[in-house]
Structures are given as C-alpha cells and as structure tokens.
Coordinates of C-alpha atoms and ligand atoms in Angstrom, one line a residue:
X1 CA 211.8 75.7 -12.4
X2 CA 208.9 74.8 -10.0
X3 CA 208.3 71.0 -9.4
X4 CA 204.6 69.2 -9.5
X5 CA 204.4 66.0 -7.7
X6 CA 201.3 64.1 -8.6
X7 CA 200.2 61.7 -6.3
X8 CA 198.4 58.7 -7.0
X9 CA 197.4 55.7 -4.9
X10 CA 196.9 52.6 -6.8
X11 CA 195.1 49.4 -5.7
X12 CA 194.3 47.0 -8.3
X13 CA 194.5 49.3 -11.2
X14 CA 196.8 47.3 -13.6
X15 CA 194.3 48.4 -16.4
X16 CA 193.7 52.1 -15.8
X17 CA 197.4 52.8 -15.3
X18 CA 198.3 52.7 -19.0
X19 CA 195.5 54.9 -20.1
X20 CA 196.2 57.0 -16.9
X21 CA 199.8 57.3 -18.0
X22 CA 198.9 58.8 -21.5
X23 CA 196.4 61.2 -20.1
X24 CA 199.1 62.6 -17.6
X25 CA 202.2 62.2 -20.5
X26 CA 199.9 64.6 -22.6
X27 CA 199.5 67.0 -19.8
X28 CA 203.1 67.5 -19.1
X29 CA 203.5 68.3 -22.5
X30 CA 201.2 70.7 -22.6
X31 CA 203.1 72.6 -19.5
X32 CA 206.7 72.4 -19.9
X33 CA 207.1 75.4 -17.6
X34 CA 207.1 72.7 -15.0
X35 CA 209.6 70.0 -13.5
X36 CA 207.2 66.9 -13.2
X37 CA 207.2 64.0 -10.7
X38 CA 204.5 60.8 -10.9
X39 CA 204.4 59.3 -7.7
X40 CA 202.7 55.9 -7.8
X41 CA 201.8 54.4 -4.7
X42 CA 201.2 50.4 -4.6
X43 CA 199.0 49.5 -1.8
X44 CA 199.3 45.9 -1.5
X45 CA 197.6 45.6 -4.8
X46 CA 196.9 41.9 -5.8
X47 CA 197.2 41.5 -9.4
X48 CA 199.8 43.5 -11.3
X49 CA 199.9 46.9 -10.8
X50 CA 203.4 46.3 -9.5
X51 CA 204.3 45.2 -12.7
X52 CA 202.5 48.0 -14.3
X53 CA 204.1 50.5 -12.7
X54 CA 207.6 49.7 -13.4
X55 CA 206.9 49.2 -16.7
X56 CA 206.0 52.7 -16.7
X57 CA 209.4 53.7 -14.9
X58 CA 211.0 52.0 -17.4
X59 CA 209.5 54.0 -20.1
X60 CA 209.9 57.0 -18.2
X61 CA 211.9 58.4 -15.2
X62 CA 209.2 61.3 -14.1
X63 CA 207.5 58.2 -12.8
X64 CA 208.5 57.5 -9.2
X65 CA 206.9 54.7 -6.9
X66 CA 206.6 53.3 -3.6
X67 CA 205.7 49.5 -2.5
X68 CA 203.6 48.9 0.2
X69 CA 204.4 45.9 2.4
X70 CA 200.3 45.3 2.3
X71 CA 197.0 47.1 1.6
X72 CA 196.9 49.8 4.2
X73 CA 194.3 52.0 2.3
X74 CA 193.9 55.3 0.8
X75 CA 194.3 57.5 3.5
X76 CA 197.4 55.7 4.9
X77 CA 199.0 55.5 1.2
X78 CA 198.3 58.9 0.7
X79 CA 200.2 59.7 4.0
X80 CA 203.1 57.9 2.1
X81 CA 203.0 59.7 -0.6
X82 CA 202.9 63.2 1.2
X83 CA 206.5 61.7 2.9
X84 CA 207.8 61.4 0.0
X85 CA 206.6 63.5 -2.5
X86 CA 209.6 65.8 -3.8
X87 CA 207.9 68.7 -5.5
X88 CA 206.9 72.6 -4.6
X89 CA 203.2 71.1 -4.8
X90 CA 201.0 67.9 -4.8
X91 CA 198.3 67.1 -6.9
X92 CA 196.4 63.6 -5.5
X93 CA 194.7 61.9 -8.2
X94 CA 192.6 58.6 -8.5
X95 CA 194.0 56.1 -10.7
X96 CA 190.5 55.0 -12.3
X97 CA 190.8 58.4 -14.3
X98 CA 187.4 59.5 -12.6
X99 CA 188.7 62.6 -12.0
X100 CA 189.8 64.6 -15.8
X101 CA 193.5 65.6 -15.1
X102 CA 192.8 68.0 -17.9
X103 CA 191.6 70.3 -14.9
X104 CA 194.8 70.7 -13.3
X105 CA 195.9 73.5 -15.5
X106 CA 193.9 75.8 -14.3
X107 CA 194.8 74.2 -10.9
X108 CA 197.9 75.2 -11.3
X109 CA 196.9 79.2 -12.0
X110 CA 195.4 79.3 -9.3
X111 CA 198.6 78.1 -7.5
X112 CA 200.8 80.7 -8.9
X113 CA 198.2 83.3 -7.5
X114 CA 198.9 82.0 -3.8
X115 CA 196.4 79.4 -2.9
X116 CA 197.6 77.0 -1.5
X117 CA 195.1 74.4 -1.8
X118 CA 192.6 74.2 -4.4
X119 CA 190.6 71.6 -4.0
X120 CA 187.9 70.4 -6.6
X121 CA 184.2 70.4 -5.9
X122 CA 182.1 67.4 -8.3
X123 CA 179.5 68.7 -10.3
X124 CA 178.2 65.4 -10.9
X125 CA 178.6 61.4 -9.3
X126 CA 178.5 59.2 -12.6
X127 CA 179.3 55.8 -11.6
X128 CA 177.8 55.6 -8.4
X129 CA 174.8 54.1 -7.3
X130 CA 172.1 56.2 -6.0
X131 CA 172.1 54.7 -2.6
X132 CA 175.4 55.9 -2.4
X133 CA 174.9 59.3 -3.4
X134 CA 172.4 59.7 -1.2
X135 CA 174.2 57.9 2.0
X136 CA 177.0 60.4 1.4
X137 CA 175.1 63.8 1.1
X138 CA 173.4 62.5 4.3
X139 CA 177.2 61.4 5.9
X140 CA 178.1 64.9 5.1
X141 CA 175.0 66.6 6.5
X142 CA 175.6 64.8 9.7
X143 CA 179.6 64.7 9.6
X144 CA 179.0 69.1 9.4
X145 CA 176.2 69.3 12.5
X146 CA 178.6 67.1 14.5
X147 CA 182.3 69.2 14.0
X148 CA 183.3 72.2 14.0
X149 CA 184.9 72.5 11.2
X150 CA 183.2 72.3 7.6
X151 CA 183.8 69.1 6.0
X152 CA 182.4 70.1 2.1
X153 CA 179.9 68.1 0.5
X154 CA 181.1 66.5 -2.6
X155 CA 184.6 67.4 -1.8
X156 CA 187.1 64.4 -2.3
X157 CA 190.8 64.0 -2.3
X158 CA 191.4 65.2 -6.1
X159 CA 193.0 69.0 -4.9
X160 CA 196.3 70.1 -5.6
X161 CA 198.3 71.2 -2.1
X162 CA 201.2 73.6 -1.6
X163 CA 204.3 72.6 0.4
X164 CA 203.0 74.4 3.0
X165 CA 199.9 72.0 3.8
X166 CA 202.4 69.4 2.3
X167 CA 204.4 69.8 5.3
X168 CA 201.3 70.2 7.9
X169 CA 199.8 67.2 6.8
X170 CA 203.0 65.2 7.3
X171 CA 203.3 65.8 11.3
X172 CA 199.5 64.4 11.4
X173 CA 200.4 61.3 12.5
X174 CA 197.2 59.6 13.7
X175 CA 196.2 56.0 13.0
X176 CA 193.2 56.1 12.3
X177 CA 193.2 59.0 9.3
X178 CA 190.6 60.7 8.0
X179 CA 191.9 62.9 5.3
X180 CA 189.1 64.7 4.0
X181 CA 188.7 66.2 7.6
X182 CA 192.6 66.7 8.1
X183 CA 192.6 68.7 4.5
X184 CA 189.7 71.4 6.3
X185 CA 191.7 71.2 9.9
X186 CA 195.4 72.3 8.4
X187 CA 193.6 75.5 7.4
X188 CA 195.4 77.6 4.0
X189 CA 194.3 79.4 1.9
X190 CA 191.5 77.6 -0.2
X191 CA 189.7 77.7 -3.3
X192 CA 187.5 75.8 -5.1
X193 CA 187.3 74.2 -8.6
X194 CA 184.9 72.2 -10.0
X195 CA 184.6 69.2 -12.3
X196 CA 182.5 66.3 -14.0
X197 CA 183.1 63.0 -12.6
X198 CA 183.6 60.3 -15.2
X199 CA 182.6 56.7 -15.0
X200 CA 185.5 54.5 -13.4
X201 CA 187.9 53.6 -16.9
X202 CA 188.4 50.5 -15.9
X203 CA 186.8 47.6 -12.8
X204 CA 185.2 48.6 -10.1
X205 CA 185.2 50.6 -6.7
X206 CA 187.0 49.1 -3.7
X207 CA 185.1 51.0 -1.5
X208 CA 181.4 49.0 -1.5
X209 CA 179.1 49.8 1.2
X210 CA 180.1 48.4 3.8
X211 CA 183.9 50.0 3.8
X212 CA 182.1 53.3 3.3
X213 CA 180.2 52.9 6.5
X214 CA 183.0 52.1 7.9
X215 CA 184.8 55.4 6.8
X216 CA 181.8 57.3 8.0
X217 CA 181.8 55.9 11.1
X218 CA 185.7 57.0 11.6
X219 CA 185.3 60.1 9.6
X220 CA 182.4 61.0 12.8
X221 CA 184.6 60.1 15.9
X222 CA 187.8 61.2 14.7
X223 CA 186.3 64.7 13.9
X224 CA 184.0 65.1 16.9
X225 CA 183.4 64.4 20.3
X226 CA 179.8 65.1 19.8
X227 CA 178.4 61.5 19.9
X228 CA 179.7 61.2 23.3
X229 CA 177.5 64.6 24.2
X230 CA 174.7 62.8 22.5
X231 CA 174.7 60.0 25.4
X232 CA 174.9 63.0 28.2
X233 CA 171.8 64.8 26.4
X234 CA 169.8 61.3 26.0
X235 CA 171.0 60.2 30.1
X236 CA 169.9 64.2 31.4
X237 CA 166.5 63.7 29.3
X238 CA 165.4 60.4 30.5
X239 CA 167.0 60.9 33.9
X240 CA 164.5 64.2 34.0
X241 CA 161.3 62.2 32.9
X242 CA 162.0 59.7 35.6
X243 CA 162.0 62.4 37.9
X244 CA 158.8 63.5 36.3
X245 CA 157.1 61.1 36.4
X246 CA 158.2 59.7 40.1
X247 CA 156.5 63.2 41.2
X248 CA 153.7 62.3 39.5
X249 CA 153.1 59.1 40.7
X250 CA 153.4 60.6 43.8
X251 CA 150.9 63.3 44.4
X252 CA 148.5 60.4 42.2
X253 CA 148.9 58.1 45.5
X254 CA 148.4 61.2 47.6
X255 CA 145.2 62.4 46.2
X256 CA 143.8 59.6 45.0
X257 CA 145.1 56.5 46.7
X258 CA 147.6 53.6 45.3
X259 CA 147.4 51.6 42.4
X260 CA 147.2 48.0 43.2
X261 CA 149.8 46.0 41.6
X262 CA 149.3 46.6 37.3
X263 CA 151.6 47.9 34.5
X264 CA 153.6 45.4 33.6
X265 CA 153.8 46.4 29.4
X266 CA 154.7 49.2 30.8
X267 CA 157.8 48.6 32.7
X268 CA 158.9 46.4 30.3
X269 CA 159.4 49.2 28.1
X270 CA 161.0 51.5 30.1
X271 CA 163.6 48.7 30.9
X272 CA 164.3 47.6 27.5
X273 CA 164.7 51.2 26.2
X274 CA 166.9 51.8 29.0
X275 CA 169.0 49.0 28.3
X276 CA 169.4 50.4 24.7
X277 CA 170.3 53.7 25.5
X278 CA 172.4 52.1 27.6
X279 CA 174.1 50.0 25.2
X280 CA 174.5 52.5 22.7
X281 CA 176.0 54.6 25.2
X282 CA 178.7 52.2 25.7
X283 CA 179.4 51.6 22.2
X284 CA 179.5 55.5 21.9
X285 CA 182.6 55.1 24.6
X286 CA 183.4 51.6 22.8
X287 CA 184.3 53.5 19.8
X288 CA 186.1 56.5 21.4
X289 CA 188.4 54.0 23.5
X290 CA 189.2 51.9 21.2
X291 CA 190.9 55.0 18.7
X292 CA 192.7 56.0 21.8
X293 CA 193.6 51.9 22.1
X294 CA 194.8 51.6 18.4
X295 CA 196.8 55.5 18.7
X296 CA 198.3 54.7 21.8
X297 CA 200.1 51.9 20.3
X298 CA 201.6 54.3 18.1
X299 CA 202.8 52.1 15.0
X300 CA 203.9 52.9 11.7
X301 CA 201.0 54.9 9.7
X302 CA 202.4 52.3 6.8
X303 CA 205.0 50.3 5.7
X304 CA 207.4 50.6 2.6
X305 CA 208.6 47.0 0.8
X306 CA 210.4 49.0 -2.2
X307 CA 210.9 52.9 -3.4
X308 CA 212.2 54.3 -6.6
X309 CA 212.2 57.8 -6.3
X310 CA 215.2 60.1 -8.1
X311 CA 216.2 61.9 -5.3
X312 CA 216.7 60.9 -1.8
Ligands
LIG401 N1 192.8 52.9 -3.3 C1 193.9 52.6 -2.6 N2 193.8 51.7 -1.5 C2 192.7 51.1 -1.2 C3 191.5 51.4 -2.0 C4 191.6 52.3 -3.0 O1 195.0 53.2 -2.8 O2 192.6 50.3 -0.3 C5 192.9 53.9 -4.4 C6 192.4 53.4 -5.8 O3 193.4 52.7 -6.5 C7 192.0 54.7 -6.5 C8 191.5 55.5 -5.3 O4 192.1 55.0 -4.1 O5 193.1 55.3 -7.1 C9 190.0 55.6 -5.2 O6 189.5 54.3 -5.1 P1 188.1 53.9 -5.8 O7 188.1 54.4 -7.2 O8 188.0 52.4 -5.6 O9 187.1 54.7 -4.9 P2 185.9 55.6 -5.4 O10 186.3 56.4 -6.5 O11 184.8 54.7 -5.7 O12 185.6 56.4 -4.2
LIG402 MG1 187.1 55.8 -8.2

C-alpha cells in the first residue's frame, strides 16, 4: 500500500487544528487505498498548539509531530518536515485551512500517472488585502525578469511532491531558504492544479508586511545574482556620461573659451546621486555578503525539542 505524508507547519494555530483535523479525518476516509501519515510541525508556537497537537495523537496515531526548539519559520519547518516525513509522497498544507484539502484527490491521480509534483495554482486571494495582492504579482514579475528559472505567480507551498523531489529537496541545505524557488530549481515532472483560496478559519496571518518584504528581499538574492549586474550596468552608464560630458566640456572651452567659476546646483547633484548609487551599490554587495556570512557558518537549518513519529 502506498504511504501519503501530509505536511503541515503550525505556528499559533491552536484553533484551526481541530477543524483542520476533521477536514483531513474525512479525507482519509474517503481514500482507504492509502497508508496515511499527519505530520505536524510546532514552530515555536506560543499559545497551545503544542497541546493541540498531542491531543490529536492521542486521538489518533496517523498523527505524527515534531517540536521545534523556537520559531524558525515556514521554510525552515518545512525543511523539518521533508527530514522526516515517512511516506512515498508529501503533500504540504497550511494549517489555517486556506487551502481545501478536498483538492488533493485529484492530487493524488495525477500522482499515480507519474508526476511527480503537482503543485496548485490559486484562482483567487480571499483574505488578503489588496496591497498585498498587488505587492506580490509585482514581487513575482520582478523575482521572474531577475532568475532564470520561472518562479509562478500565485504558486505557493500547497503541492503534493514525490519521493523523488522529497529526497532533492532534503540535500538543499542552505540557511537562508527560499522554497518556492527551490521547488522550480529541483526540476520533475510538474503539473498544475488549481484552487479557490478560502478566508483564514481562524486568527490571522503571521506574515504582515513587513516579513513579506523581507521574504522578497531573500526570495531575490538567493535566486539571482542579477542585482549585483544592476550596480555594473548603473557604474558603466554614469561612468560613460562622465566621459561624455568631460569631452564636451572640452571642445566648449576650446571653441568658445572657459566658464568662469558657476554651477554649483549642478555639482551638487551629480555628487549626491553619486553617493546614492554608491550606497546602494554597497548594500547590493551588503546583502550578497552577508548570505555567504550567515551560510558559511553552516548551522543547523532547525532544531528539534521533541518527535513522535511511528517509525524511526
Ligand atoms: N507558519 C509557520 N511558521 C511561521 C509562520 C507561519 O510554520 O513562522 C505556518 C502557519 O502556521 C501556516 C502557514 O505557515 O500553517 C502559513 O502561514 P500564514 O497562514 O500565516 O501565511 P499566509 O497564508 O498568510 O501566507
Ligand atoms: Mg494562511
């Protein structure tokens, strides 16, 4: 019999996990073809989603679970759960319910054709702000000019992934993670499914603004060395003017005599945007270094306080 893992990383969800739990219960009834595994993944939650969860492996020993020692974030927990995960193929599902597990069925038959990751496309962003839609079709836009590879546009983590990309993603080892990039980078065969997104069941995002930018930010230098062209472009262009403009200047004072001393605005323009692009420059390097500063120290992707899982 073939074994479905499903994957789901938890922080602060002590409310959706019940309702969660009945939606997936129902689902494995309606397959019993498969061998089912719940892998919850605690990261660092705050309240009691601990609690919740074992709970829930009380009631049932499908569910499996891992403790982490603190809140190392999605990408990291969902690197934990790919270590552990025991089954022929992983589906990764948010806990808020946003995404209808009622779609993995068909998931699944496309599985047994030979895909080997089938990852769902949203038709729709309920619950989200439109400032936030917009700033991620834009992060997209400008995450797909930058890399080489195709990052897709309302493509998030809900997919279901065969052993085989299981596997790949595990030797990806890199601090700083960027999943949705890693899942195009591995390579398989894909296909694509699509779905509604529902409202969040229960609270509210942890990903406000601010962490988004942050993830955009990431998503762009660990996917691309493009930003660092950028400063080579911007340096050759204004480099070129100067040169311009110094030839200029100087069949001006051969034709037509020297300026006496003027243009002050002027000059104070030219410094201050050269001390931008300058700046930005740096940061640009800033960035890159300090990735190879944080992967050079090579640490633990994540750190486990407590497993139960049924095999070891
Ligand atoms: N999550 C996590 N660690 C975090 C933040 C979020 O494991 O540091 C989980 C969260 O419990 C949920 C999923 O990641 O299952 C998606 O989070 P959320 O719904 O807050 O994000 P959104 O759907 O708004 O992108
Ligand atoms: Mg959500």
């Amino acid at each position: 019999m073939k074994k479905v893992s499903i994957l789901i990383p938890c922080y602060n969800e002590e409310q959706s996990l019940p309702m969660l739990y009945a939606r997936l219960a129902e689902l494995c009834r309606s397959l019993p073809q498969y061998d089912w595994e719940i892998l919850l993944i605690n990261d660092g939650s705050s309240d009691n989603t601990l609690a919740a969860i074992r709970q829930l492996r009380q009631q049932d020993k499908r569910v499996c679970y891992i403790d982490l020692s603190r809140n190392f974030g999605k990408e990291c927990a969902m690197l934990a759960g790919f270590d552990h995960v025991t089954g022929d193929c992983v589906i990764i599902l948010d806990a808020d319910l946003q995404q209808p597990p009622e779609s993995i069925p068909h998931m699944l038959e496309l599985w047994e054709q030979g895909y080997e990751d089938v990852y769902a496309r949203r038709l729709s962003r309920s619950g989200e702000s439109w400032l936030r839609r917009k700033f991620s079709l834009w992060f997209y836009g400008l995450l797909q000019k930058f890399s080489k590879d195709d990052v897709l546009r309302n493509v998030g983590d809900f997919r279901l992934l065969d052993r085989k990309c299981i596997d790949a993603l595990r030797q990806v080892r890199e601090q700083e993670r960027y999943t949705k990039g890693l899942f195009v980078w591995i390579g398989y065969r894909k296909i694509e499914v699509t779905y509604e997104q529902a409202e969040r069941a229960v609270g509210k995002s942890s990903f406000s603004f601010l962490r988004l930018l942050n993830l955009a930010i990431d998503g762009i230098t660990s996917f691309s060395t493009a930003p660092l062209r950028i400063s080579t472009v911007i340096g050759l262009i204004v480099s070129l003017s100067a040169l311009a403009y110094m030839l200029y200047v100087f069949v001006k004072t051969l034709v037509m005599g020297g300026d006496p001393v003027q243009g002050f605005p002027t000059l104070i323009i030219v410094m201050l945007f050269l001390g931008g692009v300058q700046l930005l420059s740096l940061g640009i390097i800033g960035e890159y270094l300090a990735r190879i500063f944080n992967e050079t120290k090579n640490r633990p992707v994540y750190l486990i306080r407590e497993k139960a899982m049924n095999q070891e």
